[in-house]
Amino acid sequence: DVKVTQSSRYLVKRTGEKVFLECVQDMDHENMFWYRQDPGLGLRLIYFSYDVKMKEKGDIPEGYSVSREKKERFSLILESASTNQTSMYLCASSPPAERFTDTQYFGPGTRLTVL
Amino acid sequence: QKEVEQNSGPLSVPEGAIASLNCTYSDRGSQSFFWYRQYSGKSPELIMFIYSNGDKEDGRFTAQLNKASQYVSLLIRDSQPSDSATYLCAVKDSWGKLQFGAGTQVVVTP
């Protein structure tokens, strides 16, 4: 079974703090993704990565950056946390896109509150 | 215009009845389609995928795809209280990215 883990289930930070969210997958997947999920808005893609040291902007990258130094690890960074970044953050991984029947597997999520 | 549309619900279904969930998408080039179930406070989990026109059955779940109409649906037969959750429709693009609908909340009443 695919296992995707995230460093924290719940996190409380203050406005202006730098926040690191870590994601690790154990299936040697090439693709990794970061989403945020808010009520009524569904899942929105922040950033994704197709390979080590590669990153691509998703639909809502503003205020975020990412790092992928190793294949199994994909980090989301909030450079200066703001209250509107309070949300559920979900990491996912998947095999290469050419296997179109393969889907994404999600981690348990991190509920971030910025005060 | 959203690329993947779902009714938000809640869809109230008596126990033992069939729940019918609908999803439309805008990208005609989409090749594969996925249904996820998400319990409150949890992450999405895959129920099934479909990529050919027609029906695909897996236990109590049936996915239906009509690419000409850009429509995919999920039927849940013999609905159980444990089926109460939000169901997310997702469409995969050529880059392997998934476009998600906002989800339909299903409530199964005893």
PDB file of C-alpha atoms in Angstrom:
ATOM      1  CA  ASP A   1       0.000   0.000   0.000  1.00  0.00           C
ATOM      2  CA  VAL A   2       1.048   3.530  -0.762  1.00  0.00           C
ATOM      3  CA  LYS A   3       1.895   5.509   2.303  1.00  0.00           C
ATOM      4  CA  VAL A   4       2.025   9.282   2.343  1.00  0.00           C
ATOM      5  CA  THR A   5       2.822  10.911   5.654  1.00  0.00           C
ATOM      6  CA  GLN A   6       2.730  14.523   6.743  1.00  0.00           C
ATOM      7  CA  SER A   7       4.767  15.958   9.573  1.00  0.00           C
ATOM      8  CA  SER A   8       1.894  17.322  11.663  1.00  0.00           C
ATOM      9  CA  ARG A   9      -1.864  16.744  11.912  1.00  0.00           C
ATOM     10  CA  TYR A  10      -2.489  20.063  13.628  1.00  0.00           C
ATOM     11  CA  LEU A  11      -0.366  23.196  13.659  1.00  0.00           C
ATOM     12  CA  VAL A  12      -0.919  26.632  15.188  1.00  0.00           C
ATOM     13  CA  LYS A  13       1.305  29.509  14.108  1.00  0.00           C
ATOM     14  CA  ARG A  14       1.361  33.264  14.463  1.00  0.00           C
ATOM     15  CA  THR A  15       1.101  35.810  11.676  1.00  0.00           C
ATOM     16  CA  GLY A  16       4.486  36.477  10.105  1.00  0.00           C
ATOM     17  CA  GLU A  17       6.068  33.183  11.134  1.00  0.00           C
ATOM     18  CA  LYS A  18       7.820  30.987   8.596  1.00  0.00           C
ATOM     19  CA  VAL A  19       6.044  27.636   8.397  1.00  0.00           C
ATOM     20  CA  PHE A  20       7.337  24.343   7.029  1.00  0.00           C
ATOM     21  CA  LEU A  21       5.000  21.484   6.113  1.00  0.00           C
ATOM     22  CA  GLU A  22       6.717  18.215   5.309  1.00  0.00           C
ATOM     23  CA  CYS A  23       5.451  15.333   3.199  1.00  0.00           C
ATOM     24  CA  VAL A  24       7.079  11.949   2.667  1.00  0.00           C
ATOM     25  CA  GLN A  25       5.981   9.097   0.406  1.00  0.00           C
ATOM     26  CA  ASP A  26       7.356   5.574   0.365  1.00  0.00           C
ATOM     27  CA  MET A  27       6.297   4.361  -3.104  1.00  0.00           C
ATOM     28  CA  ASP A  28       9.082   5.910  -5.187  1.00  0.00           C
ATOM     29  CA  HIS A  29       6.512   8.104  -6.958  1.00  0.00           C
ATOM     30  CA  GLU A  30       7.827  10.732  -9.337  1.00  0.00           C
ATOM     31  CA  ASN A  31       4.965  13.185  -8.853  1.00  0.00           C
ATOM     32  CA  MET A  32       4.104  15.022  -5.670  1.00  0.00           C
ATOM     33  CA  PHE A  33       1.490  17.674  -5.023  1.00  0.00           C
ATOM     34  CA  TRP A  34       0.413  20.188  -2.392  1.00  0.00           C
ATOM     35  CA  TYR A  35      -3.234  21.237  -2.091  1.00  0.00           C
ATOM     36  CA  ARG A  36      -5.235  23.306   0.294  1.00  0.00           C
ATOM     37  CA  GLN A  37      -8.852  22.550   1.022  1.00  0.00           C
ATOM     38  CA  ASP A  38     -11.369  25.094   2.227  1.00  0.00           C
ATOM     39  CA  PRO A  39     -15.135  24.719   2.746  1.00  0.00           C
ATOM     40  CA  GLY A  40     -17.063  25.363  -0.449  1.00  0.00           C
ATOM     41  CA  LEU A  41     -13.896  25.742  -2.522  1.00  0.00           C
ATOM     42  CA  GLY A  42     -12.789  22.139  -2.734  1.00  0.00           C
ATOM     43  CA  LEU A  43      -9.187  21.124  -3.326  1.00  0.00           C
ATOM     44  CA  ARG A  44      -6.950  23.741  -4.884  1.00  0.00           C
ATOM     45  CA  LEU A  45      -3.489  22.944  -6.205  1.00  0.00           C
ATOM     46  CA  ILE A  46      -0.682  25.078  -4.763  1.00  0.00           C
ATOM     47  CA  TYR A  47       2.456  23.516  -6.261  1.00  0.00           C
ATOM     48  CA  PHE A  48       3.516  20.234  -7.779  1.00  0.00           C
ATOM     49  CA  SER A  49       6.737  18.492  -8.680  1.00  0.00           C
ATOM     50  CA  TYR A  50       7.553  15.918 -11.357  1.00  0.00           C
ATOM     51  CA  ASP A  51      11.086  15.179 -10.248  1.00  0.00           C
ATOM     52  CA  VAL A  52      13.742  16.025  -7.726  1.00  0.00           C
ATOM     53  CA  LYS A  53      14.506  19.754  -7.737  1.00  0.00           C
ATOM     54  CA  MET A  54      11.671  20.346 -10.200  1.00  0.00           C
ATOM     55  CA  LYS A  55       8.634  22.416  -9.257  1.00  0.00           C
ATOM     56  CA  GLU A  56       5.677  23.879 -11.051  1.00  0.00           C
ATOM     57  CA  LYS A  57       3.124  26.429  -9.878  1.00  0.00           C
ATOM     58  CA  GLY A  58      -0.408  25.270  -9.416  1.00  0.00           C
ATOM     59  CA  ASP A  59      -3.533  27.394  -9.310  1.00  0.00           C
ATOM     60  CA  ILE A  60      -2.790  29.341  -6.107  1.00  0.00           C
ATOM     61  CA  PRO A  61       1.006  29.589  -5.541  1.00  0.00           C
ATOM     62  CA  GLU A  62       1.041  33.103  -4.076  1.00  0.00           C
ATOM     63  CA  GLY A  63       2.491  33.197  -0.573  1.00  0.00           C
ATOM     64  CA  TYR A  64       3.945  29.693  -0.832  1.00  0.00           C
ATOM     65  CA  SER A  65       7.151  28.051  -1.987  1.00  0.00           C
ATOM     66  CA  VAL A  66       8.260  24.424  -2.179  1.00  0.00           C
ATOM     67  CA  SER A  67      11.365  22.325  -1.988  1.00  0.00           C
ATOM     68  CA  ARG A  68      12.105  18.860  -3.313  1.00  0.00           C
ATOM     69  CA  GLU A  69      15.672  17.836  -2.555  1.00  0.00           C
ATOM     70  CA  LYS A  70      14.925  14.111  -2.407  1.00  0.00           C
ATOM     71  CA  LYS A  71      12.456  12.056  -4.419  1.00  0.00           C
ATOM     72  CA  GLU A  72      10.466  10.935  -1.409  1.00  0.00           C
ATOM     73  CA  ARG A  73      10.141  14.330   0.285  1.00  0.00           C
ATOM     74  CA  PHE A  74       8.222  17.437  -0.772  1.00  0.00           C
ATOM     75  CA  SER A  75       8.085  20.455   1.515  1.00  0.00           C
ATOM     76  CA  LEU A  76       5.653  23.368   1.470  1.00  0.00           C
ATOM     77  CA  ILE A  77       6.902  26.652   2.901  1.00  0.00           C
ATOM     78  CA  LEU A  78       4.845  29.612   4.006  1.00  0.00           C
ATOM     79  CA  GLU A  79       7.414  32.398   4.004  1.00  0.00           C
ATOM     80  CA  SER A  80       5.358  34.721   6.198  1.00  0.00           C
ATOM     81  CA  ALA A  81       2.162  33.123   7.417  1.00  0.00           C
ATOM     82  CA  SER A  82      -1.038  35.113   7.210  1.00  0.00           C
ATOM     83  CA  THR A  83      -4.503  34.460   8.631  1.00  0.00           C
ATOM     84  CA  ASN A  84      -5.923  33.745   5.163  1.00  0.00           C
ATOM     85  CA  GLN A  85      -3.599  30.756   4.963  1.00  0.00           C
ATOM     86  CA  THR A  86      -5.536  29.030   7.725  1.00  0.00           C
ATOM     87  CA  SER A  87      -6.664  25.850   5.986  1.00  0.00           C
ATOM     88  CA  MET A  88      -6.340  22.088   5.623  1.00  0.00           C
ATOM     89  CA  TYR A  89      -3.185  21.245   3.657  1.00  0.00           C
ATOM     90  CA  LEU A  90      -3.044  17.966   1.795  1.00  0.00           C
ATOM     91  CA  CYS A  91      -0.041  16.337   0.191  1.00  0.00           C
ATOM     92  CA  ALA A  92      -0.402  13.709  -2.534  1.00  0.00           C
ATOM     93  CA  SER A  93       1.840  11.559  -4.701  1.00  0.00           C
ATOM     94  CA  SER A  94       1.382   9.605  -7.923  1.00  0.00           C
ATOM     95  CA  PRO A  95       3.272   7.625 -10.572  1.00  0.00           C
ATOM     96  CA  PRO A  96       4.154   9.301 -13.907  1.00  0.00           C
ATOM     97  CA  ALA A  97       1.336  10.888 -15.911  1.00  0.00           C
ATOM     98  CA  GLU A  98       1.605   8.507 -18.847  1.00  0.00           C
ATOM     99  CA  ARG A  99      -0.015   5.821 -16.723  1.00  0.00           C
ATOM    100  CA  PHE A 100      -3.337   7.606 -16.940  1.00  0.00           C
ATOM    101  CA  THR A 101      -5.203   5.100 -14.826  1.00  0.00           C
ATOM    102  CA  ASP A 102      -2.999   5.880 -11.873  1.00  0.00           C
ATOM    103  CA  THR A 103      -4.364   8.323  -9.393  1.00  0.00           C
ATOM    104  CA  GLN A 104      -3.013  10.396  -6.554  1.00  0.00           C
ATOM    105  CA  TYR A 105      -2.669   9.105  -3.022  1.00  0.00           C
ATOM    106  CA  PHE A 106      -3.198  11.541  -0.212  1.00  0.00           C
ATOM    107  CA  GLY A 107      -1.557  12.025   3.126  1.00  0.00           C
ATOM    108  CA  PRO A 108      -3.667  12.536   6.278  1.00  0.00           C
ATOM    109  CA  GLY A 109      -3.558  16.321   6.002  1.00  0.00           C
ATOM    110  CA  THR A 110      -2.308  19.146   8.218  1.00  0.00           C
ATOM    111  CA  ARG A 111      -4.827  21.524   9.686  1.00  0.00           C
ATOM    112  CA  LEU A 112      -2.997  24.828   9.982  1.00  0.00           C
ATOM    113  CA  THR A 113      -4.326  27.710  12.022  1.00  0.00           C
ATOM    114  CA  VAL A 114      -2.632  31.095  11.728  1.00  0.00           C
ATOM    115  CA  LEU A 115      -3.467  33.485  14.554  1.00  0.00           C
TER     116      LEU A 115
ATOM    117  CA  GLN B   1     -16.349  28.639 -15.241  1.00  0.00           C
ATOM    118  CA  LYS B   2     -15.243  25.773 -13.046  1.00  0.00           C
ATOM    119  CA  GLU B   3     -13.657  22.901 -14.900  1.00  0.00           C
ATOM    120  CA  VAL B   4     -15.326  20.219 -12.798  1.00  0.00           C
ATOM    121  CA  GLU B   5     -18.821  20.813 -11.460  1.00  0.00           C
ATOM    122  CA  GLN B   6     -20.727  18.906  -8.792  1.00  0.00           C
ATOM    123  CA  ASN B   7     -23.863  19.644  -6.828  1.00  0.00           C
ATOM    124  CA  SER B   8     -22.781  20.488  -3.305  1.00  0.00           C
ATOM    125  CA  GLY B   9     -25.748  18.807  -1.646  1.00  0.00           C
ATOM    126  CA  PRO B  10     -26.417  17.670   0.933  1.00  0.00           C
ATOM    127  CA  LEU B  11     -27.939  14.683  -0.797  1.00  0.00           C
ATOM    128  CA  SER B  12     -30.169  12.910   1.702  1.00  0.00           C
ATOM    129  CA  VAL B  13     -30.641   9.202   0.998  1.00  0.00           C
ATOM    130  CA  PRO B  14     -32.645   6.669   3.018  1.00  0.00           C
ATOM    131  CA  GLU B  15     -30.702   3.657   4.202  1.00  0.00           C
ATOM    132  CA  GLY B  16     -30.872   0.890   1.599  1.00  0.00           C
ATOM    133  CA  ALA B  17     -31.677   3.255  -1.282  1.00  0.00           C
ATOM    134  CA  ILE B  18     -29.517   4.235  -4.261  1.00  0.00           C
ATOM    135  CA  ALA B  19     -27.495   7.446  -4.079  1.00  0.00           C
ATOM    136  CA  SER B  20     -26.835   9.076  -7.441  1.00  0.00           C
ATOM    137  CA  LEU B  21     -24.039  11.635  -7.740  1.00  0.00           C
ATOM    138  CA  ASN B  22     -23.294  13.652 -10.845  1.00  0.00           C
ATOM    139  CA  CYS B  23     -20.241  15.422 -12.208  1.00  0.00           C
ATOM    140  CA  THR B  24     -19.663  17.417 -15.398  1.00  0.00           C
ATOM    141  CA  TYR B  25     -16.322  18.545 -16.789  1.00  0.00           C
ATOM    142  CA  SER B  26     -15.260  21.072 -19.400  1.00  0.00           C
ATOM    143  CA  ASP B  27     -12.026  19.646 -20.892  1.00  0.00           C
ATOM    144  CA  ARG B  28     -12.964  17.365 -23.812  1.00  0.00           C
ATOM    145  CA  GLY B  29      -9.430  15.975 -23.861  1.00  0.00           C
ATOM    146  CA  SER B  30      -9.725  14.464 -20.382  1.00  0.00           C
ATOM    147  CA  GLN B  31      -9.015  10.762 -20.398  1.00  0.00           C
ATOM    148  CA  SER B  32      -9.509   9.450 -16.906  1.00  0.00           C
ATOM    149  CA  PHE B  33     -11.912  10.145 -14.099  1.00  0.00           C
ATOM    150  CA  PHE B  34     -11.842   9.352 -10.422  1.00  0.00           C
ATOM    151  CA  TRP B  35     -14.218   9.287  -7.497  1.00  0.00           C
ATOM    152  CA  TYR B  36     -12.890   9.916  -4.008  1.00  0.00           C
ATOM    153  CA  ARG B  37     -14.696   9.644  -0.689  1.00  0.00           C
ATOM    154  CA  GLN B  38     -13.781  12.037   2.101  1.00  0.00           C
ATOM    155  CA  TYR B  39     -15.011  11.693   5.653  1.00  0.00           C
ATOM    156  CA  SER B  40     -15.154  14.824   7.753  1.00  0.00           C
ATOM    157  CA  GLY B  41     -11.674  15.807   8.947  1.00  0.00           C
ATOM    158  CA  LYS B  42      -9.993  13.088   6.902  1.00  0.00           C
ATOM    159  CA  SER B  43      -8.142  13.036   3.591  1.00  0.00           C
ATOM    160  CA  PRO B  44      -9.705  11.836   0.328  1.00  0.00           C
ATOM    161  CA  GLU B  45      -9.542   8.116  -0.409  1.00  0.00           C
ATOM    162  CA  LEU B  46      -9.988   6.612  -3.867  1.00  0.00           C
ATOM    163  CA  ILE B  47     -13.196   4.668  -4.494  1.00  0.00           C
ATOM    164  CA  MET B  48     -12.789   3.935  -8.176  1.00  0.00           C
ATOM    165  CA  PHE B  49     -11.682   5.246 -11.545  1.00  0.00           C
ATOM    166  CA  ILE B  50     -13.125   4.986 -15.033  1.00  0.00           C
ATOM    167  CA  TYR B  51     -11.714   5.833 -18.450  1.00  0.00           C
ATOM    168  CA  SER B  52     -13.973   4.067 -20.970  1.00  0.00           C
ATOM    169  CA  ASN B  53     -17.493   5.090 -21.881  1.00  0.00           C
ATOM    170  CA  GLY B  54     -20.145   3.039 -20.136  1.00  0.00           C
ATOM    171  CA  ASP B  55     -20.474   1.555 -16.675  1.00  0.00           C
ATOM    172  CA  LYS B  56     -17.902   0.153 -14.308  1.00  0.00           C
ATOM    173  CA  GLU B  57     -19.001  -1.708 -11.192  1.00  0.00           C
ATOM    174  CA  ASP B  58     -17.069  -2.335  -7.997  1.00  0.00           C
ATOM    175  CA  GLY B  59     -19.099  -3.819  -5.169  1.00  0.00           C
ATOM    176  CA  ARG B  60     -21.918  -1.430  -4.281  1.00  0.00           C
ATOM    177  CA  PHE B  61     -20.426   1.332  -6.417  1.00  0.00           C
ATOM    178  CA  THR B  62     -21.008   1.930 -10.121  1.00  0.00           C
ATOM    179  CA  ALA B  63     -19.267   4.655 -12.105  1.00  0.00           C
ATOM    180  CA  GLN B  64     -20.792   5.796 -15.382  1.00  0.00           C
ATOM    181  CA  LEU B  65     -18.960   7.779 -18.048  1.00  0.00           C
ATOM    182  CA  ASN B  66     -20.296   9.578 -21.102  1.00  0.00           C
ATOM    183  CA  LYS B  67     -17.479  11.462 -22.819  1.00  0.00           C
ATOM    184  CA  ALA B  68     -19.740  12.908 -25.527  1.00  0.00           C
ATOM    185  CA  SER B  69     -21.826  14.596 -22.862  1.00  0.00           C
ATOM    186  CA  GLN B  70     -18.781  15.244 -20.628  1.00  0.00           C
ATOM    187  CA  TYR B  71     -20.551  13.622 -17.760  1.00  0.00           C
ATOM    188  CA  VAL B  72     -19.498  11.131 -15.128  1.00  0.00           C
ATOM    189  CA  SER B  73     -21.644   9.768 -12.322  1.00  0.00           C
ATOM    190  CA  LEU B  74     -21.399   7.537  -9.275  1.00  0.00           C
ATOM    191  CA  LEU B  75     -24.155   5.280  -8.009  1.00  0.00           C
ATOM    192  CA  ILE B  76     -24.079   3.860  -4.501  1.00  0.00           C
ATOM    193  CA  ARG B  77     -26.440   0.912  -4.113  1.00  0.00           C
ATOM    194  CA  ASP B  78     -27.876  -0.239  -0.774  1.00  0.00           C
ATOM    195  CA  SER B  79     -26.646   2.946   0.897  1.00  0.00           C
ATOM    196  CA  GLN B  80     -25.370   2.541   4.453  1.00  0.00           C
ATOM    197  CA  PRO B  81     -24.847   5.135   7.207  1.00  0.00           C
ATOM    198  CA  SER B  82     -21.106   4.567   6.734  1.00  0.00           C
ATOM    199  CA  ASP B  83     -21.481   5.981   3.209  1.00  0.00           C
ATOM    200  CA  SER B  84     -22.236   9.401   4.705  1.00  0.00           C
ATOM    201  CA  ALA B  85     -19.343  11.502   3.461  1.00  0.00           C
ATOM    202  CA  THR B  86     -18.364  14.023   0.811  1.00  0.00           C
ATOM    203  CA  TYR B  87     -17.703  12.537  -2.614  1.00  0.00           C
ATOM    204  CA  LEU B  88     -15.176  14.262  -4.848  1.00  0.00           C
ATOM    205  CA  CYS B  89     -15.107  13.919  -8.610  1.00  0.00           C
ATOM    206  CA  ALA B  90     -11.649  14.363 -10.172  1.00  0.00           C
ATOM    207  CA  VAL B  91     -10.584  14.614 -13.806  1.00  0.00           C
ATOM    208  CA  LYS B  92      -7.019  13.945 -14.865  1.00  0.00           C
ATOM    209  CA  ASP B  93      -5.336  16.161 -17.456  1.00  0.00           C
ATOM    210  CA  SER B  94      -2.468  15.258 -19.763  1.00  0.00           C
ATOM    211  CA  TRP B  95       0.109  16.427 -17.183  1.00  0.00           C
ATOM    212  CA  GLY B  96      -1.212  14.055 -14.579  1.00  0.00           C
ATOM    213  CA  LYS B  97      -2.794  16.842 -12.604  1.00  0.00           C
ATOM    214  CA  LEU B  98      -6.201  16.243 -11.122  1.00  0.00           C
ATOM    215  CA  GLN B  99      -8.920  18.860 -11.350  1.00  0.00           C
ATOM    216  CA  PHE B 100     -11.329  18.374  -8.469  1.00  0.00           C
ATOM    217  CA  GLY B 101     -14.942  19.276  -8.090  1.00  0.00           C
ATOM    218  CA  ALA B 102     -16.001  20.887  -4.837  1.00  0.00           C
ATOM    219  CA  GLY B 103     -17.682  17.666  -3.727  1.00  0.00           C
ATOM    220  CA  THR B 104     -21.183  16.415  -2.984  1.00  0.00           C
ATOM    221  CA  GLN B 105     -22.119  15.765   0.625  1.00  0.00           C
ATOM    222  CA  VAL B 106     -24.127  12.571   1.073  1.00  0.00           C
ATOM    223  CA  VAL B 107     -26.158  11.913   4.206  1.00  0.00           C
ATOM    224  CA  VAL B 108     -27.621   8.431   4.628  1.00  0.00           C
ATOM    225  CA  THR B 109     -30.538   8.455   7.044  1.00  0.00           C
ATOM    226  CA  PRO B 110     -31.523   5.300   9.006  1.00  0.00           C
TER     227      PRO B 110
END
